[in-house]
mmCIF file of C-alpha atoms and ligand atoms in Angstrom:
data_model
loop_
_atom_site.group_PDB
_atom_site.id
_atom_site.type_symbol
_atom_site.label_atom_id
_atom_site.label_comp_id
_atom_site.label_asym_id
_atom_site.label_seq_id
_atom_site.Cartn_x
_atom_site.Cartn_y
_atom_site.Cartn_z
ATOM 1 C CA MET M 1 0.000 0.000 0.000
ATOM 2 C CA ILE M 2 1.141 3.559 -0.649
ATOM 3 C CA GLU M 3 -0.056 6.679 1.126
ATOM 4 C CA PRO M 4 -2.708 8.669 -0.793
ATOM 5 C CA ASN M 5 -0.699 11.000 -3.007
ATOM 6 C CA ARG M 6 -2.847 13.775 -4.511
ATOM 7 C CA GLN M 7 -0.068 14.731 -6.927
ATOM 8 C CA GLY M 8 0.344 11.132 -8.124
ATOM 9 C CA GLU M 9 -0.002 10.398 -11.820
ATOM 10 C CA VAL M 10 -2.760 8.433 -13.536
ATOM 11 C CA TRP M 11 -1.194 5.265 -14.972
ATOM 12 C CA VAL M 12 -2.032 2.641 -17.540
ATOM 13 C CA PHE M 13 -0.337 -0.737 -17.635
ATOM 14 C CA ALA M 14 0.627 -0.914 -21.311
ATOM 15 C CA GLU M 15 0.458 -4.637 -21.941
ATOM 16 C CA GLN M 16 1.980 -5.795 -25.197
ATOM 17 C CA GLU M 17 2.564 -9.093 -26.904
ATOM 18 C CA ASP M 18 4.973 -9.510 -29.820
ATOM 19 C CA GLY M 19 5.320 -5.725 -30.096
ATOM 20 C CA THR M 20 1.581 -5.124 -30.433
ATOM 21 C CA ILE M 21 -0.550 -3.186 -27.977
ATOM 22 C CA PRO M 22 -4.212 -4.243 -27.745
ATOM 23 C CA ASP M 23 -6.824 -1.558 -28.434
ATOM 24 C CA VAL M 24 -7.973 -1.585 -24.813
ATOM 25 C CA VAL M 25 -4.606 -0.127 -23.729
ATOM 26 C CA LEU M 26 -4.929 2.746 -26.193
ATOM 27 C CA GLU M 27 -8.544 3.291 -25.090
ATOM 28 C CA LEU M 28 -7.302 3.480 -21.491
ATOM 29 C CA CYS M 29 -4.558 5.961 -22.450
ATOM 30 C CA GLY M 30 -7.304 8.322 -23.663
ATOM 31 C CA LYS M 31 -9.240 7.811 -20.423
ATOM 32 C CA ALA M 32 -6.105 8.272 -18.295
ATOM 33 C CA ARG M 33 -5.416 11.525 -20.180
ATOM 34 C CA ALA M 34 -8.926 12.827 -19.391
ATOM 35 C CA LEU M 35 -8.732 11.790 -15.702
ATOM 36 C CA ALA M 36 -5.238 13.280 -15.352
ATOM 37 C CA ASP M 37 -6.380 16.584 -16.869
ATOM 38 C CA GLN M 38 -9.250 16.717 -14.413
ATOM 39 C CA LEU M 39 -6.861 16.048 -11.499
ATOM 40 C CA GLY M 40 -4.197 18.411 -12.830
ATOM 41 C CA VAL M 41 -1.514 15.684 -12.911
ATOM 42 C CA LYS M 42 0.402 13.766 -15.569
ATOM 43 C CA ALA M 43 -0.677 10.584 -17.337
ATOM 44 C CA GLY M 44 1.869 7.759 -17.178
ATOM 45 C CA ALA M 45 2.204 4.234 -18.514
ATOM 46 C CA VAL M 46 4.327 1.202 -17.702
ATOM 47 C CA LEU M 47 5.733 -0.743 -20.642
ATOM 48 C CA ALA M 48 7.683 -3.950 -20.038
ATOM 49 C CA GLY M 49 9.177 -6.296 -22.606
ATOM 50 C CA SER M 50 12.343 -7.355 -24.356
ATOM 51 C CA ASP M 51 12.281 -4.519 -26.887
ATOM 52 C CA ARG M 52 10.221 -1.329 -26.748
ATOM 53 C CA GLY M 53 10.221 -0.952 -30.575
ATOM 54 C CA SER M 54 7.967 1.870 -31.745
ATOM 55 C CA LEU M 55 5.455 1.408 -28.925
ATOM 56 C CA PRO M 56 6.500 4.526 -26.929
ATOM 57 C CA ALA M 57 5.500 6.835 -29.805
ATOM 58 C CA GLN M 58 2.124 5.103 -30.058
ATOM 59 C CA LEU M 59 1.421 5.445 -26.324
ATOM 60 C CA ILE M 60 2.492 9.092 -26.224
ATOM 61 C CA ALA M 61 0.311 9.882 -29.263
ATOM 62 C CA HIS M 62 -2.635 8.446 -27.321
ATOM 63 C CA GLY M 63 -2.137 10.781 -24.368
ATOM 64 C CA ILE M 64 0.741 9.522 -22.173
ATOM 65 C CA ASP M 65 3.191 12.096 -20.705
ATOM 66 C CA ASN M 66 5.631 9.834 -18.851
ATOM 67 C CA LEU M 67 6.346 6.340 -20.121
ATOM 68 C CA TYR M 68 8.257 4.055 -17.730
ATOM 69 C CA VAL M 69 10.036 1.353 -19.722
ATOM 70 C CA VAL M 70 11.549 -1.842 -18.349
ATOM 71 C CA GLU M 71 13.495 -3.873 -20.911
ATOM 72 C CA ASP M 72 14.972 -7.302 -20.316
ATOM 73 C CA LYS M 73 15.456 -10.224 -22.728
ATOM 74 C CA ARG M 74 13.616 -12.491 -20.261
ATOM 75 C CA LEU M 75 10.478 -10.308 -20.536
ATOM 76 C CA GLU M 76 9.810 -11.285 -24.154
ATOM 77 C CA HIS M 77 6.639 -13.130 -23.131
ATOM 78 C CA PHE M 78 4.390 -12.308 -20.184
ATOM 79 C CA GLN M 79 5.084 -14.091 -16.925
ATOM 80 C CA THR M 80 3.154 -13.170 -13.823
ATOM 81 C CA SER M 81 5.915 -12.970 -11.193
ATOM 82 C CA PRO M 82 8.410 -10.650 -12.917
ATOM 83 C CA TYR M 83 5.655 -8.393 -14.277
ATOM 84 C CA THR M 84 4.094 -8.140 -10.806
ATOM 85 C CA ARG M 85 7.497 -7.219 -9.380
ATOM 86 C CA ILE M 86 7.993 -4.541 -12.054
ATOM 87 C CA VAL M 87 4.607 -2.883 -11.558
ATOM 88 C CA CYS M 88 4.884 -2.997 -7.738
ATOM 89 C CA SER M 89 8.440 -1.550 -7.758
ATOM 90 C CA LEU M 90 7.393 1.307 -10.019
ATOM 91 C CA ILE M 91 4.263 2.016 -7.971
ATOM 92 C CA GLN M 92 6.402 2.180 -4.816
ATOM 93 C CA LYS M 93 8.900 4.481 -6.506
ATOM 94 C CA HIS M 94 6.540 6.915 -8.280
ATOM 95 C CA GLU M 95 3.345 6.632 -6.186
ATOM 96 C CA PRO M 96 0.694 7.010 -8.888
ATOM 97 C CA GLN M 97 -2.812 7.672 -7.540
ATOM 98 C CA ILE M 98 -4.578 5.546 -10.165
ATOM 99 C CA VAL M 99 -3.468 2.461 -12.142
ATOM 100 C CA LEU M 100 -5.669 1.092 -14.955
ATOM 101 C CA TYR M 101 -5.366 -2.284 -16.675
ATOM 102 C CA GLY M 102 -7.164 -3.838 -19.649
ATOM 103 C CA ALA M 103 -9.506 -6.634 -18.534
ATOM 104 C CA THR M 104 -7.683 -9.007 -20.872
ATOM 105 C CA ALA M 105 -6.422 -12.456 -19.874
ATOM 106 C CA LEU M 106 -3.093 -10.797 -19.017
ATOM 107 C CA GLY M 107 -4.626 -7.838 -17.151
ATOM 108 C CA ARG M 108 -6.938 -10.133 -15.190
ATOM 109 C CA ASP M 109 -3.924 -12.146 -14.086
ATOM 110 C CA LEU M 110 -1.643 -9.217 -13.263
ATOM 111 C CA ALA M 111 -3.939 -6.612 -11.658
ATOM 112 C CA PRO M 112 -5.186 -8.707 -8.701
ATOM 113 C CA ARG M 113 -1.646 -9.860 -7.949
ATOM 114 C CA VAL M 114 -0.400 -6.283 -7.884
ATOM 115 C CA ALA M 115 -3.393 -5.346 -5.708
ATOM 116 C CA SER M 116 -2.628 -8.182 -3.320
ATOM 117 C CA GLU M 117 1.091 -7.385 -3.101
ATOM 118 C CA MET M 118 0.446 -3.645 -2.669
ATOM 119 C CA ARG M 119 -2.448 -4.256 -0.247
ATOM 120 C CA ALA M 120 -4.491 -1.953 -2.463
ATOM 121 C CA GLY M 121 -8.068 -2.156 -3.731
ATOM 122 C CA MET M 122 -8.991 -3.169 -7.278
ATOM 123 C CA THR M 123 -12.321 -3.149 -9.121
ATOM 124 C CA ALA M 124 -12.669 -5.568 -12.035
ATOM 125 C CA ASP M 125 -14.538 -4.939 -15.299
ATOM 126 C CA CYS M 126 -15.424 -1.269 -14.848
ATOM 127 C CA THR M 127 -17.750 0.235 -17.435
ATOM 128 C CA ASP M 128 -17.076 3.850 -16.440
ATOM 129 C CA LEU M 129 -14.497 5.812 -14.456
ATOM 130 C CA GLN M 130 -15.048 9.305 -13.076
ATOM 131 C CA ILE M 131 -13.428 11.708 -10.618
ATOM 132 C CA GLN M 132 -15.566 13.139 -7.827
ATOM 133 C CA ASP M 133 -15.473 14.249 -4.172
ATOM 134 C CA VAL M 134 -16.940 11.534 -1.933
ATOM 135 C CA THR M 135 -18.151 11.694 1.672
ATOM 136 C CA ASP M 136 -17.346 8.637 3.772
ATOM 137 C CA PRO M 137 -20.789 7.762 5.272
ATOM 138 C CA ARG M 138 -19.142 6.343 8.406
ATOM 139 C CA THR M 139 -16.906 9.269 9.347
ATOM 140 C CA LYS M 140 -18.581 12.057 7.282
ATOM 141 C CA GLN M 141 -15.093 12.942 6.083
ATOM 142 C CA VAL M 142 -15.006 14.396 2.564
ATOM 143 C CA HIS M 143 -12.406 12.791 0.312
ATOM 144 C CA GLU M 144 -11.557 15.010 -2.628
ATOM 145 C CA ASN M 145 -11.138 13.787 -6.174
ATOM 146 C CA LEU M 146 -11.568 10.060 -5.712
ATOM 147 C CA LEU M 147 -11.821 7.635 -8.612
ATOM 148 C CA LEU M 148 -15.392 6.399 -8.995
ATOM 149 C CA GLN M 149 -15.086 2.820 -10.249
ATOM 150 C CA ILE M 150 -18.426 2.052 -11.867
ATOM 151 C CA ARG M 151 -19.555 -1.429 -12.896
ATOM 152 C CA PRO M 152 -22.652 -3.626 -13.056
ATOM 153 C CA ALA M 153 -23.126 -5.806 -9.971
ATOM 154 C CA PHE M 154 -25.493 -8.558 -8.800
ATOM 155 C CA GLY M 155 -25.854 -10.012 -12.279
ATOM 156 C CA GLY M 156 -26.194 -6.571 -13.806
ATOM 157 C CA ASN M 157 -29.303 -5.660 -11.843
ATOM 158 C CA ILE M 158 -27.629 -2.673 -10.208
ATOM 159 C CA ILE M 159 -24.826 -0.357 -11.212
ATOM 160 C CA ALA M 160 -22.346 -0.161 -8.341
ATOM 161 C CA THR M 161 -20.016 2.781 -7.742
ATOM 162 C CA ILE M 162 -16.960 1.649 -5.837
ATOM 163 C CA VAL M 163 -14.486 4.031 -4.196
ATOM 164 C CA ASN M 164 -11.276 3.474 -2.375
ATOM 165 C CA TYR M 165 -10.626 6.042 0.373
ATOM 166 C CA ASP M 166 -7.151 5.170 1.498
ATOM 167 C CA TRP M 167 -5.893 1.794 0.230
ATOM 168 C CA TRP M 168 -4.003 3.312 -2.665
ATOM 169 C CA PRO M 169 -3.264 3.264 -5.560
ATOM 170 C CA GLN M 170 -6.851 3.172 -6.801
ATOM 171 C CA MET M 171 -6.881 0.395 -9.403
ATOM 172 C CA ALA M 172 -9.371 -0.914 -11.940
ATOM 173 C CA THR M 173 -9.588 -3.158 -14.972
ATOM 174 C CA VAL M 174 -11.691 -2.124 -17.967
ATOM 175 C CA ARG M 175 -12.876 -4.309 -20.820
ATOM 176 C CA GLU M 176 -12.002 -3.669 -24.443
ATOM 177 C CA GLY M 177 -14.462 -1.429 -26.289
ATOM 178 C CA VAL M 178 -15.991 0.170 -23.184
ATOM 179 C CA MET M 179 -14.030 3.445 -23.485
ATOM 180 C CA PRO M 180 -13.920 5.171 -26.870
ATOM 181 C CA LEU M 181 -10.629 4.932 -28.774
ATOM 182 C CA GLN M 182 -9.379 8.502 -29.295
ATOM 183 C CA GLU M 183 -7.598 9.584 -32.468
ATOM 184 C CA PRO M 184 -3.806 9.589 -31.947
ATOM 185 C CA ASP M 185 -2.126 13.004 -31.843
ATOM 186 C CA LEU M 186 1.230 12.445 -33.542
ATOM 187 C CA ALA M 187 2.399 15.930 -32.550
ATOM 188 C CA ARG M 188 2.246 15.148 -28.807
ATOM 189 C CA SER M 189 5.525 14.817 -26.960
ATOM 190 C CA GLY M 190 6.261 12.787 -23.863
ATOM 191 C CA GLN M 191 9.131 11.490 -21.810
ATOM 192 C CA VAL M 192 10.446 7.926 -22.108
ATOM 193 C CA ILE M 193 12.105 6.899 -18.837
ATOM 194 C CA ALA M 194 14.182 3.710 -18.716
ATOM 195 C CA GLU M 195 13.627 2.033 -15.349
ATOM 196 C CA PRO M 196 16.207 -0.388 -13.972
ATOM 197 C CA VAL M 197 14.244 -3.008 -12.022
ATOM 198 C CA GLU M 198 16.207 -5.870 -10.429
ATOM 199 C CA LEU M 199 14.727 -9.164 -11.593
ATOM 200 C CA ASP M 200 16.146 -12.192 -9.897
ATOM 201 C CA ASP M 201 16.188 -15.440 -11.934
ATOM 202 C CA SER M 202 13.920 -16.996 -9.299
ATOM 203 C CA LEU M 203 11.126 -14.736 -10.642
ATOM 204 C CA PHE M 204 11.184 -16.738 -13.892
ATOM 205 C CA PRO M 205 10.189 -20.226 -12.775
ATOM 206 C CA VAL M 206 8.399 -21.034 -16.061
ATOM 207 C CA LYS M 207 10.277 -22.013 -19.192
ATOM 208 C CA LEU M 208 8.333 -21.382 -22.388
ATOM 209 C CA ILE M 209 8.839 -24.274 -24.774
ATOM 210 C CA GLU M 210 6.242 -23.627 -27.482
ATOM 211 C CA ARG M 211 3.412 -21.153 -28.149
ATOM 212 C CA HIS M 212 0.161 -21.776 -30.022
ATOM 213 C CA ILE M 213 -1.904 -18.734 -30.886
ATOM 214 C CA GLU M 214 -5.577 -19.296 -31.650
ATOM 215 C CA PRO M 215 -6.553 -17.089 -34.576
ATOM 216 C CA ARG M 216 -9.506 -14.785 -33.929
ATOM 217 C CA THR M 217 -12.360 -16.185 -35.977
ATOM 218 C CA VAL M 218 -14.757 -13.298 -35.474
ATOM 219 C CA ASN M 219 -14.009 -9.616 -35.192
ATOM 220 C CA LEU M 220 -17.114 -8.155 -33.563
ATOM 221 C CA LYS M 221 -15.273 -5.146 -32.189
ATOM 222 C CA GLY M 222 -14.134 -4.004 -35.620
ATOM 223 C CA ALA M 223 -17.504 -4.576 -37.333
ATOM 224 C CA ARG M 224 -19.451 -1.509 -38.514
ATOM 225 C CA VAL M 225 -22.656 -3.542 -38.781
ATOM 226 C CA ILE M 226 -23.724 -6.397 -36.503
ATOM 227 C CA VAL M 227 -26.787 -8.606 -36.841
ATOM 228 C CA ALA M 228 -27.399 -10.413 -33.551
ATOM 229 C CA GLY M 229 -29.833 -13.208 -32.779
ATOM 230 C CA GLY M 230 -31.215 -14.256 -29.418
ATOM 231 C CA GLY M 231 -33.230 -16.920 -27.695
ATOM 232 C CA GLY M 232 -36.271 -15.912 -29.760
ATOM 233 C CA VAL M 233 -34.599 -17.263 -32.911
ATOM 234 C CA GLY M 234 -35.632 -20.652 -31.558
ATOM 235 C CA SER M 235 -33.152 -23.103 -33.112
ATOM 236 C CA ARG M 236 -29.726 -23.487 -34.686
ATOM 237 C CA ASP M 237 -31.487 -23.991 -38.015
ATOM 238 C CA SER M 238 -33.448 -20.708 -37.764
ATOM 239 C CA PHE M 239 -30.208 -18.955 -36.809
ATOM 240 C CA LYS M 240 -29.278 -19.296 -40.501
ATOM 241 C CA LEU M 241 -31.615 -16.328 -41.021
ATOM 242 C CA ILE M 242 -29.307 -14.192 -38.881
ATOM 243 C CA HIS M 243 -26.315 -15.257 -41.006
ATOM 244 C CA GLU M 244 -28.327 -14.537 -44.132
ATOM 245 C CA LEU M 245 -29.233 -10.993 -43.087
ATOM 246 C CA ALA M 246 -25.646 -10.342 -41.955
ATOM 247 C CA GLY M 247 -24.429 -11.564 -45.354
ATOM 248 C CA ALA M 248 -26.925 -9.410 -47.247
ATOM 249 C CA ILE M 249 -26.016 -6.265 -45.327
ATOM 250 C CA GLY M 250 -22.258 -6.941 -45.029
ATOM 251 C CA GLY M 251 -22.271 -7.312 -41.260
ATOM 252 C CA ALA M 252 -20.854 -9.598 -38.578
ATOM 253 C CA VAL M 253 -22.976 -12.096 -36.631
ATOM 254 C CA GLY M 254 -23.554 -11.531 -32.928
ATOM 255 C CA ALA M 255 -25.655 -13.331 -30.341
ATOM 256 C CA SER M 256 -27.156 -13.081 -26.902
ATOM 257 C CA ARG M 257 -26.180 -15.533 -24.209
ATOM 258 C CA ALA M 258 -29.474 -17.398 -24.630
ATOM 259 C CA ALA M 259 -28.540 -18.099 -28.264
ATOM 260 C CA VAL M 260 -25.067 -19.255 -27.236
ATOM 261 C CA ASP M 261 -26.402 -21.397 -24.370
ATOM 262 C CA GLY M 262 -29.000 -22.833 -26.763
ATOM 263 C CA GLY M 263 -26.152 -24.007 -29.028
ATOM 264 C CA TYR M 264 -27.267 -21.857 -31.976
ATOM 265 C CA ILE M 265 -23.787 -20.315 -32.324
ATOM 266 C CA GLY M 266 -20.355 -20.261 -30.616
ATOM 267 C CA LYS M 267 -19.489 -18.288 -27.493
ATOM 268 C CA GLU M 268 -17.058 -16.042 -29.415
ATOM 269 C CA HIS M 269 -20.157 -14.356 -30.930
ATOM 270 C CA GLN M 270 -21.688 -13.425 -27.566
ATOM 271 C CA ILE M 271 -22.293 -9.754 -26.911
ATOM 272 C CA GLY M 272 -22.835 -8.344 -23.452
ATOM 273 C CA GLN M 273 -21.482 -8.239 -19.964
ATOM 274 C CA THR M 274 -19.712 -11.584 -20.249
ATOM 275 C CA GLY M 275 -19.201 -11.373 -24.008
ATOM 276 C CA THR M 276 -17.796 -8.660 -26.248
ATOM 277 C CA THR M 277 -18.661 -4.970 -25.897
ATOM 278 C CA VAL M 278 -19.418 -3.402 -29.276
ATOM 279 C CA ARG M 279 -20.244 0.056 -30.661
ATOM 280 C CA PRO M 280 -21.027 -0.500 -34.350
ATOM 281 C CA ALA M 281 -22.687 2.044 -36.638
ATOM 282 C CA LEU M 282 -25.686 -0.314 -36.899
ATOM 283 C CA TYR M 283 -26.827 -3.088 -34.526
ATOM 284 C CA ILE M 284 -29.785 -5.264 -35.482
ATOM 285 C CA ALA M 285 -31.147 -7.324 -32.580
ATOM 286 C CA ALA M 286 -33.545 -10.097 -33.585
ATOM 287 C CA GLY M 287 -35.354 -12.211 -31.002
ATOM 288 C CA ILE M 288 -33.363 -10.590 -28.182
ATOM 289 C CA SER M 289 -35.276 -9.425 -25.116
ATOM 290 C CA GLY M 290 -32.726 -6.763 -24.153
ATOM 291 C CA ALA M 291 -31.743 -7.985 -20.687
ATOM 292 C CA VAL M 292 -29.459 -5.540 -18.881
ATOM 293 C CA GLN M 293 -26.487 -7.887 -19.313
ATOM 294 C CA HIS M 294 -26.970 -7.864 -23.088
ATOM 295 C CA ARG M 295 -27.572 -4.120 -23.283
ATOM 296 C CA ALA M 296 -24.325 -3.515 -21.365
ATOM 297 C CA GLY M 297 -22.471 -4.736 -24.441
ATOM 298 C CA MET M 298 -24.359 -2.980 -27.240
ATOM 299 C CA GLU M 299 -26.331 0.072 -26.099
ATOM 300 C CA GLU M 300 -23.601 2.464 -27.228
ATOM 301 C CA SER M 301 -24.210 1.423 -30.873
ATOM 302 C CA ALA M 302 -24.909 4.443 -33.097
ATOM 303 C CA LYS M 303 -28.192 3.001 -34.456
ATOM 304 C CA ILE M 304 -30.125 0.064 -33.059
ATOM 305 C CA ILE M 305 -32.942 -1.788 -34.814
ATOM 306 C CA ALA M 306 -34.870 -4.335 -32.755
ATOM 307 C CA ILE M 307 -37.139 -7.075 -34.085
ATOM 308 C CA ASN M 308 -39.260 -8.701 -31.409
ATOM 309 C CA THR M 309 -42.738 -10.206 -31.132
ATOM 310 C CA ASP M 310 -43.254 -8.606 -27.713
ATOM 311 C CA PRO M 311 -43.926 -4.842 -27.920
ATOM 312 C CA GLU M 312 -42.970 -4.553 -24.228
ATOM 313 C CA ALA M 313 -39.510 -6.146 -24.677
ATOM 314 C CA PRO M 314 -36.838 -4.006 -22.940
ATOM 315 C CA ILE M 315 -34.735 -3.950 -26.109
ATOM 316 C CA PHE M 316 -37.196 -1.380 -27.512
ATOM 317 C CA SER M 317 -36.157 1.057 -24.758
ATOM 318 C CA VAL M 318 -32.671 1.368 -26.329
ATOM 319 C CA ALA M 319 -33.681 0.838 -29.986
ATOM 320 C CA HIS M 320 -33.885 3.747 -32.427
ATOM 321 C CA TYR M 321 -36.201 1.725 -34.695
ATOM 322 C CA GLY M 322 -38.423 -1.141 -33.617
ATOM 323 C CA ILE M 323 -40.232 -3.810 -35.611
ATOM 324 C CA VAL M 324 -42.855 -5.712 -33.628
ATOM 325 C CA GLY M 325 -43.092 -9.026 -35.427
ATOM 326 C CA ASP M 326 -41.820 -12.550 -35.897
ATOM 327 C CA MET M 327 -38.166 -12.416 -37.012
ATOM 328 C CA ARG M 328 -38.787 -15.544 -39.109
ATOM 329 C CA LYS M 329 -41.149 -13.476 -41.248
ATOM 330 C CA VAL M 330 -39.424 -10.065 -40.966
ATOM 331 C CA ILE M 331 -35.860 -11.152 -41.822
ATOM 332 C CA PRO M 332 -36.675 -12.883 -45.151
ATOM 333 C CA LEU M 333 -38.519 -9.693 -46.176
ATOM 334 C CA LEU M 334 -35.521 -7.536 -45.216
ATOM 335 C CA VAL M 335 -33.114 -9.823 -47.093
ATOM 336 C CA LYS M 336 -35.370 -9.801 -50.172
ATOM 337 C CA SER M 337 -35.607 -6.023 -50.102
ATOM 338 C CA LEU M 338 -31.822 -5.616 -49.697
ATOM 339 C CA LYS M 339 -31.172 -7.967 -52.621
ATOM 340 C CA GLU M 340 -33.679 -6.141 -54.847
ATOM 341 C CA ARG M 341 -32.026 -2.775 -54.069
ATOM 342 C CA ARG M 342 -28.712 -4.186 -55.185
HETATM 343 P P1 LIG A 1 -34.767 -14.625 -24.079
HETATM 344 O O1 LIG A 1 -34.735 -14.083 -22.702
HETATM 345 O O2 LIG A 1 -35.192 -16.028 -24.276
HETATM 346 O O3 LIG A 1 -35.656 -13.646 -24.937
HETATM 347 C C1 LIG A 1 -36.087 -13.953 -26.233
HETATM 348 C C2 LIG A 1 -36.776 -12.742 -26.819
HETATM 349 O O4 LIG A 1 -37.141 -13.030 -28.159
HETATM 350 C C3 LIG A 1 -38.050 -12.318 -26.088
HETATM 351 O O5 LIG A 1 -38.043 -10.909 -25.906
HETATM 352 C C4 LIG A 1 -39.176 -12.730 -27.040
HETATM 353 O O6 LIG A 1 -40.276 -11.848 -26.975
HETATM 354 C C5 LIG A 1 -38.507 -12.651 -28.381
HETATM 355 N N1 LIG A 1 -39.025 -13.568 -29.398
HETATM 356 C C6 LIG A 1 -39.471 -14.839 -29.235
HETATM 357 N N2 LIG A 1 -39.791 -15.385 -30.419
HETATM 358 C C7 LIG A 1 -39.541 -14.431 -31.343
HETATM 359 C C8 LIG A 1 -39.677 -14.391 -32.761
HETATM 360 N N3 LIG A 1 -40.103 -15.451 -33.464
HETATM 361 N N4 LIG A 1 -39.345 -13.239 -33.401
HETATM 362 C C9 LIG A 1 -38.915 -12.139 -32.724
HETATM 363 N N5 LIG A 1 -38.787 -12.133 -31.385
HETATM 364 C C10 LIG A 1 -39.074 -13.263 -30.697
HETATM 365 N N6 LIG A 1 -26.805 -12.196 -21.795
HETATM 366 C C11 LIG A 1 -26.227 -11.734 -22.916
HETATM 367 O O7 LIG A 1 -26.877 -11.618 -23.976
HETATM 368 N N7 LIG A 1 -24.901 -11.414 -22.904
HETATM 369 C C12 LIG A 1 -24.117 -11.496 -21.811
HETATM 370 O O8 LIG A 1 -22.919 -11.202 -21.879
HETATM 371 C C13 LIG A 1 -24.710 -11.947 -20.599
HETATM 372 N N8 LIG A 1 -24.006 -12.019 -19.464
HETATM 373 C C14 LIG A 1 -24.648 -12.377 -18.307
HETATM 374 C C15 LIG A 1 -23.929 -12.362 -17.106
HETATM 375 C C16 LIG A 1 -24.574 -12.700 -15.933
HETATM 376 C C17 LIG A 1 -23.790 -12.644 -14.671
HETATM 377 C C18 LIG A 1 -25.922 -13.090 -15.952
HETATM 378 C C19 LIG A 1 -26.618 -13.437 -14.677
HETATM 379 C C20 LIG A 1 -26.627 -13.128 -17.119
HETATM 380 C C21 LIG A 1 -26.007 -12.787 -18.326
HETATM 381 N N9 LIG A 1 -26.690 -12.805 -19.532
HETATM 382 C C22 LIG A 1 -26.081 -12.321 -20.652
HETATM 383 C C23 LIG A 1 -28.029 -13.412 -19.663
HETATM 384 C C24 LIG A 1 -29.174 -12.401 -19.670
HETATM 385 O O9 LIG A 1 -29.594 -12.130 -18.361
HETATM 386 C C25 LIG A 1 -30.369 -12.941 -20.455
HETATM 387 O O10 LIG A 1 -30.753 -14.166 -19.908
HETATM 388 C C26 LIG A 1 -30.094 -13.138 -21.944
HETATM 389 O O11 LIG A 1 -29.558 -11.959 -22.504
HETATM 390 C C27 LIG A 1 -31.418 -13.473 -22.645
HETATM 391 O O12 LIG A 1 -31.193 -13.631 -24.001
HETATM 392 P P2 LIG A 1 -32.354 -13.338 -25.032
HETATM 393 O O13 LIG A 1 -32.973 -12.041 -24.735
HETATM 394 O O14 LIG A 1 -31.798 -13.569 -26.381
HETATM 395 O O15 LIG A 1 -33.340 -14.577 -24.755
#
C-alpha cells in the first residue's frame, strides 16, 4: 500500500505481446489523459518487454506524458511474477494515484496480484471511471477527487459505484471497447524513462517451450454492422436467417447468451457483460429481449434496430427503430428487399 498521493499520476499498464498493444490499452490511455487533466496531474504508462520498438511513440500519441520502460530479454513473453514485481516496484517508486489495466487475460492475471502485493483495492470490469469528491458515510469525512469505479453488480441488476478512500493506488480493470478509442495526436511529446528493475532469476520459474496462438475467428469489435440473434430465434437452423441478413447487409454475426447457451452459435459471438462490448454504426437485434447484461455490451451502438414479437420487450427502450413481429417473417422480407435494391 502507498499513502494517498494527490499529486500522483494516472497510470495505464501498457500490456503488449509480440510488439503489439491491444486496443484496450490505447482506449485506457485516452481515459487516463482525461482523468489526469481533471486532477491536474500527468498521465503515465508502464511498458515492459524485451524490446520497446515503436510502442513509446504510439502510447504518447494516445495521451501519455511519462512512459516508464523496463526492458529485459527475459520479458519477451508475459510471466506473472516478474511483471508483478515490475509494476509494484514502479508504484512504490513513483506513487501514482490511479493504475488502470485492460480486462484481458493478461490484465486479469496481473492486476489482482499487484493489488494483493500492494495491499491496495482493485475493481474488475469497470464500465465507467469518473473523478468526484466523496463523503465517507461512516466518518462524514469528505475525500476530494476520488476515482469512482463504476460497474454492473449482482448479475447486472444494479450499477455499483466503488471508491477506495485510502488503500491506494486506486486500481481498476476495464474491458475492451468500453471506453472510446481517441484519435492519436502524432504531434504530442512525452518522456520515455528507462527504469532499472532488479529481476532475480527466481522470478522466472516457467520455461516457455512452445506457443500456439488461436486465430480470432470473429471480429465483432471491428464490425461496422452487426446482426445479432437471441433466444427468440428458436433453433440453430433458424439462426441461418441471422447469417443470411448479416451476409446481405455486409455485417458480422452476434448473439445473446441465450442463443449461445442454446447451441445456436459459438461463445465467441456473444455480446454483453460476459461477451464482447461493441459500438457498431448499426446493430440489429432479432429475437433478443434486451436484458441488462446484453444491453451492457451494445447500447452504445450508433443506431439500433430491434425485431421482437413482444412490444414490451426491454430492447425497444434502447432501440432507435423497432419492428414488432416474428423475425422468421421479418428477416426474409428484409433480405429480399436488400437484394432487390442491389
Ligand atoms: P430470451 O430471454 O429467451 O428472450 C427472447 C426474446 O425473443 C423475447 O423478448 C421474445 O419476446 C422474443 N421472441 C421470441 N420469439 C420471437 C420471434 N419469433 N421473433 C422475434 N422475437 C421473438 N446475456 C447476454 O446476452 N450477454 C451477456 O454477456 C450476458 N451475461 C450475463 C452475465 C450474468 C452474470 C448473468 C446473470 C446473465 C447474463 N446474460 C447475458 C443473460 C441475460 O440475463 C439474459 O438471460 C439473456 O440476454 C437473454 O437472451 P435473449 O434475450 O436472447 O433470450
